[in-house]
C-alpha positions as a printed Julia matrix, in Angstrom:
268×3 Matrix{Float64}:
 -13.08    2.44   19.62
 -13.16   -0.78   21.43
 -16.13   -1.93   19.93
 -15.1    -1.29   16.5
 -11.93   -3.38   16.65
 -14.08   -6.69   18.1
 -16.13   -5.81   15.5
 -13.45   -5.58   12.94
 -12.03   -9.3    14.91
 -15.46  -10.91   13.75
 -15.32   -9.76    9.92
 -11.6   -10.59   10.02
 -12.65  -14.34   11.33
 -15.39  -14.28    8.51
 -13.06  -13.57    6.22
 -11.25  -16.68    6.95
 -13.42  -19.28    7.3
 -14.83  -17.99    3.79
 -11.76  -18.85    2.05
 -11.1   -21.76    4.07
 -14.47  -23.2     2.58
 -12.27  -23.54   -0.94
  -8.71  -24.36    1.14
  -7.26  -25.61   -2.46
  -8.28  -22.45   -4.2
  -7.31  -20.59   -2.07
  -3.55  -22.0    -1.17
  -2.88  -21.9    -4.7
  -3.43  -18.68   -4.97
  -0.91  -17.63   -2.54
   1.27  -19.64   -4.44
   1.17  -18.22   -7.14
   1.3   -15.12   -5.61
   4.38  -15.91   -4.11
   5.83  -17.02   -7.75
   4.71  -13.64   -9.59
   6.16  -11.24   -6.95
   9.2   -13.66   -6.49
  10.01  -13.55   -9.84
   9.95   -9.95   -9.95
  12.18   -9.94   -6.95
  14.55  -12.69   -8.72
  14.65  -10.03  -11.95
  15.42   -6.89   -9.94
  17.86   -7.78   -8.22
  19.55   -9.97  -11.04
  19.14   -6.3   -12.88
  21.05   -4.53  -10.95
  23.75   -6.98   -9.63
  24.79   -7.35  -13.29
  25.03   -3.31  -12.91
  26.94   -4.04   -9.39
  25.39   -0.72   -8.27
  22.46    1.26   -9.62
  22.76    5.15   -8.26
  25.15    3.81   -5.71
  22.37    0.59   -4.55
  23.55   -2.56   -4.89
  20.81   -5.23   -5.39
  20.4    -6.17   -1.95
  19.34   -2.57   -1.56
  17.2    -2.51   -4.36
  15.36   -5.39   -3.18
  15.16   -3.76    0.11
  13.26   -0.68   -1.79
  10.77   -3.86   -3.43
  10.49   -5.24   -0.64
   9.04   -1.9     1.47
   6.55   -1.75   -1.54
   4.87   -5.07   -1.25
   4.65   -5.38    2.61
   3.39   -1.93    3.01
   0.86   -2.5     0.04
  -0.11   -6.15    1.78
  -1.11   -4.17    5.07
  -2.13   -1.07    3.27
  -4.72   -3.02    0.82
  -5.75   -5.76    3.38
  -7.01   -3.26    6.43
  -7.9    -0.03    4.11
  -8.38   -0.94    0.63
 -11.79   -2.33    1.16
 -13.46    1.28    0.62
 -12.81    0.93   -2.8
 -12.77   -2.32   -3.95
 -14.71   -3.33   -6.49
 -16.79    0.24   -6.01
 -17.92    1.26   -9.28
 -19.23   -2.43   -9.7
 -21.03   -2.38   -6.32
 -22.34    1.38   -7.38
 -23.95   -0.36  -10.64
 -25.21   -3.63   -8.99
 -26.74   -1.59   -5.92
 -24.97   -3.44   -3.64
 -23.37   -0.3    -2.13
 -26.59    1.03   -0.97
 -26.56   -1.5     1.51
 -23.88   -0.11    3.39
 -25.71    3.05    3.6
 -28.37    0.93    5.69
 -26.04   -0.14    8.35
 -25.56    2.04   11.79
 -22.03    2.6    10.79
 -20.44    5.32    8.56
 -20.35    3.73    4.82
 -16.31    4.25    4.63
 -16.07    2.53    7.98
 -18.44   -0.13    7.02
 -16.85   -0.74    3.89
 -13.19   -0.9     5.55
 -14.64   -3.37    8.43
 -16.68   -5.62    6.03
 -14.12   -6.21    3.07
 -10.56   -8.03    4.92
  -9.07   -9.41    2.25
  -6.87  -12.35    3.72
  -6.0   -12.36   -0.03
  -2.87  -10.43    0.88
  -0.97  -12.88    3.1
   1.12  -14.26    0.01
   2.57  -10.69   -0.23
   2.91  -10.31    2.97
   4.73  -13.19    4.16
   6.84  -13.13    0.71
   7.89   -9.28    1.45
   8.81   -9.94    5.12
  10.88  -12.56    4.15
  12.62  -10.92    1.28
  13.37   -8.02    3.36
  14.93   -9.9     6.22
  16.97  -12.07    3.87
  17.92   -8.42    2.55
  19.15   -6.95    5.5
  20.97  -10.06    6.8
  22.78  -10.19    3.33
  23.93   -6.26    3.98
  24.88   -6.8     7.55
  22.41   -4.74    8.76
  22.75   -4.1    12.98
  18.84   -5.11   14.6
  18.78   -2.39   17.23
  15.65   -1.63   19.53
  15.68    1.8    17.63
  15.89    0.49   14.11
  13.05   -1.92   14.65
  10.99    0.61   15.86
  12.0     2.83   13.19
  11.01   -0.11   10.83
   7.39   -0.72   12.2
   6.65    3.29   12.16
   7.98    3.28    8.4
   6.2     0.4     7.18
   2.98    1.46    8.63
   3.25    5.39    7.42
   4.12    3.79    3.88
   0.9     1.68    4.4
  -1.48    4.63    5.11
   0.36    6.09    1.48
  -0.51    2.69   -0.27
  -4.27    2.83    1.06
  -4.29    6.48    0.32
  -3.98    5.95   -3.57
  -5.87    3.16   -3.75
  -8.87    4.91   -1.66
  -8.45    7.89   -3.69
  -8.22    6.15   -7.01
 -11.74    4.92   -6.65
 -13.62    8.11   -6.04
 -13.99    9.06   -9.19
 -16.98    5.79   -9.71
 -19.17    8.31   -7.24
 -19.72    9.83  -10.23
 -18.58    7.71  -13.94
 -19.85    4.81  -12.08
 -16.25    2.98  -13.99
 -13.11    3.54  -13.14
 -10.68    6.5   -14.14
  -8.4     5.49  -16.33
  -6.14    8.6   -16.27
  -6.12    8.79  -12.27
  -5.41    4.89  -12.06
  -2.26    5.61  -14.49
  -1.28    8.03  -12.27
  -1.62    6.4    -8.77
  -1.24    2.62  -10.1
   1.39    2.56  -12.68
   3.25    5.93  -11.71
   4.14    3.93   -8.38
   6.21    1.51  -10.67
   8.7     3.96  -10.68
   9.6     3.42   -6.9
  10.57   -0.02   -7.43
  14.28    1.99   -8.02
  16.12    4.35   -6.2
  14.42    7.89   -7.48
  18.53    9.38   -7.27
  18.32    7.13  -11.07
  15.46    9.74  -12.23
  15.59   13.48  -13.62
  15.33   15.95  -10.77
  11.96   17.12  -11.93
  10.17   13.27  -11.19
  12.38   12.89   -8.02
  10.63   16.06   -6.91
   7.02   14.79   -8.06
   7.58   11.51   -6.13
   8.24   13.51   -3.41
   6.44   16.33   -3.08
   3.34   16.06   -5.57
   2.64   12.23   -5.47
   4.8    11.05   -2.13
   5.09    7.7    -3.57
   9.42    7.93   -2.52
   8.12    7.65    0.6
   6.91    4.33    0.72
   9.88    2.91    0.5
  12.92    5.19   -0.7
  13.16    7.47    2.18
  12.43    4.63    4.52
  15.22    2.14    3.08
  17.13    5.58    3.02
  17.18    6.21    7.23
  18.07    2.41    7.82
  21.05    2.3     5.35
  22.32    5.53    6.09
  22.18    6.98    2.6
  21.41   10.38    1.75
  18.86   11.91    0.38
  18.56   13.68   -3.2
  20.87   16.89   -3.75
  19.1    19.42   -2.71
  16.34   18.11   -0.79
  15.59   18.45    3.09
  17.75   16.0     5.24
  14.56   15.69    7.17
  13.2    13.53    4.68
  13.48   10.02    5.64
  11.66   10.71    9.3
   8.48   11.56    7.67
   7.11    8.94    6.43
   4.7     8.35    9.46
   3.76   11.99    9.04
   3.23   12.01    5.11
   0.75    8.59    5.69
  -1.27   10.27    8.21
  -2.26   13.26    6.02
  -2.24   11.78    2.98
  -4.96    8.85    4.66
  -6.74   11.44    6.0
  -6.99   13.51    3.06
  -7.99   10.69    1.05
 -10.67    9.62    3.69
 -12.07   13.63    3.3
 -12.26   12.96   -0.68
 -14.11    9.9    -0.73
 -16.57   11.72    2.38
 -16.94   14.35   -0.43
 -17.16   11.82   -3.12
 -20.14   10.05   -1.06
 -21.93   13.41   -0.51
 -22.69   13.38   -5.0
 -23.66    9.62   -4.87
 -26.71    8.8    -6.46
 -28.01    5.59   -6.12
 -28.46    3.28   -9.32
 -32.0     2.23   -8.24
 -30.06   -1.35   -9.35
């Protein structure tokens, strides 16, 4: 293990002094990063303010919920995305095959190899939206809630990398992406940038229980605010998180594994 994470240290320094060979490109990129998402931050909560409460969140809340989303996508798409970036291109150019070469699993490989320090803007934009959140509702920093906060954050990251590792196995075999499963685990997470209480009971129960995309951010914003969770639904909810990331990483892990057992290379 030790030797993969100074391994994982030199890709990570790689990584940086790549994009710090085009500074201005790359600076201005996180800017206007930072003016996309902020924008979308400066609508939501605007939204719902105007609403004064949406199902009982106010737009601090709300932007709390936003905020979960980006940060845990920034750390799950920087450390675990890299499986499936790009993959159907890589499939068709060849360039995968070299990663079947290398005295590493190709997943692993893949995951070392590809740090995107792309995903900085989001994360330094979400941490700071969040804290200005909290600090707005008067929330009390205890040594529990923090580490309730770093558990969440990183369960909701292993979800984020989950769907985006999954979402790509499907170029093992089209060699292009799926359109239908990217609708499904790209745009169905748009729903969570709201409290799911504003939804129908059957897609609260879909975003928790078929695609666990509440908890990335709903049941986590949930257990520090003190807010219940849908009627009818286990009060156990909002401590699972952590759980729900591991299995649904490692089950996404298994399917690309079983994806990578039908490749067939190119000959690109």
């Amino acid at each position: 293990m030790k030797k993969y994470f100074k391994l994982y240290g030199i890709f990570v320094r790689v990584a940086f002094r790549i994009q710090m060979a085009y500074r201005s490109t790359y600076f201005a990129g996180i800017v206007g990063q930072w003016l996309g998402y902020g924008a979308t931050f400066a609508t939501l909560f605007i939204m719902v303010s105007s609403f004064d409460t949406l199902s009982g969140w106010n737009g601090n809340e709300v932007l709390l919920l936003y905020g979960f989303s980006v940060l845990s996508y920034s750390v799950g798409a920087a450390f675990f995305f890299t499986p499936s970036v790009n993959l159907s291109g890589k499939i068709r150019t060849g360039e995968f095959d070299a990663s079947l070469t290398k005295p590493l699993h190709p997943f692993v490989h893949e995951m070392l190899s590809g740090f995107n320090v792309g995903y900085i803007s989001h994360f330094t934009l979400s941490v700071a939206v969040i804290i200005i959140a909290l600090v707005n509702l008067r929330f009390e920093v205890t040594f529990v809630s923090l580490i309730h906060l770093v558990l969440m954050v990183l369960g909701a990251a292993l979800i984020q990398a989950a769907s985006l590792i999954a979402s790509s196995v499907m170029s093992f075999f089209t060699i292009n992406e799926n359109p239908i499963l990217d609708f499904l685990l790209f745009n169905t997470k748009q729903f969570i940038n709201y409290p799911i209480t504003v939804y129908p009971r059957g897609i609260q129960f879909i975003l928790t229980f078929i695609l666990p995309f509440a908890f990335i951010n709903f049941y986590p914003a949930s257990l520090l605010l003190g807010k219940g969770v849908p009627s009818g639904f286990p009060a156990v909810l909002p401590y699972l998180t952590p759980l729900v990331g591991v299995v649904c990483f490692a089950l996404s892990v298994a399917l690309w594994n079983w994806g990578l057992k039908h490749y067939k290379s190119t000959g690109s």
